[in-house]
């Protein structure tokens, strides 16, 4: 996954090394943008954004974290997580009015926080030239991502989840799946709508490289077309990037153990009880 973006850029600049270095640029670039966006709005970032994952009206189990309060810390730091579908809530739980709203555009050059850029360069010390060109392409073309929020009342989702778990006689997280540590139900989604950029910004020095990079970037985010047969993965429009959950079935003892570990190691921040 995440392989479209770097091909033309790296082939144009470093043809011999393109195949070997492509993933080293593509994955961190996309991850950094999504991480910065989720951090900004304090949502829990999905490790694999998708149009059917972490949806309102579903109950999921997680294998990490073991402590529910760690979800707050993960949202603050932009740590990504996996969720595994377990149950569906009654259709009436999600009102028809719970449509995607608050559509907002954000310039990708500004979406990348200073810290995220620093992490990119630290992670890819040998790819500084390519990263600088990629960041310049975002800036020159005024690249923007449009996203929206879909949400319902967290109390309604919490009550529906607890009732559904009781009716299904689910008494512990282990009843939901292998290595399950707790159950979550999203009550808010951060949804990607579309991606746009100004083609005129690619004029001038290295314009062909910039334009090719941005076209691949757009194909990767909007899934408008498969521009290169070698790459089959595309992020569908209306993919859920991140979510806010309510929780259940997490063991209190897991938080107590985590807090005990934090007290033994002062360099680790404690969790809320």
C-alpha angles and dihedrals in degrees: 000000000000095000106125102079105064102044103086094034095052095039090054094048104031110014097174095051099037098102093047098045103036097095091045089067104030102054098046093045095055093039092052093053094049092044092052092049094049091047092051092058097032096241125147108254120228115227088219114029112212141164093243103036127099092007125171108254095041132095118217135186125221131206091200135072105035093196120062094216089061088073090073092053091047090054090051094050098038094241110166125227142190125234129195121207115242112158143003122231121225112280091240089065092075110056119222087240091064092102128151107276142161093057107196134180122216129187108239093217089061095037089069105083121218089251092052092052090049090052091051094054092043091051094046106034092158094051100058094122093053093044092050090051092048092050090047089052091055090050098044095048096042089233112199137187120208116210138167142196128240116189146155132189112298092216091057091051093045093052093046092049094049091048093048092049091051093048090050089047093237104161101167139020089252088068089066101055149317114310091358112165101180147342127253134184120196117232095175133035130199103213131195112223107174147324128234138179137177109249092199088068089070093069121113131026113019088356094147091054092047093048093047091049093051094047090054090045090054093047090051094052103035100035087217092148143345099254096179123034092211089071120058102170119093129165107244120233111258091032115162108240099179142350147199116235144197114216143219141169096029110143115243088213090065090060091046091053090047092050090048090053091049091052090051090049109040091190089072117074114234123242124240112260 
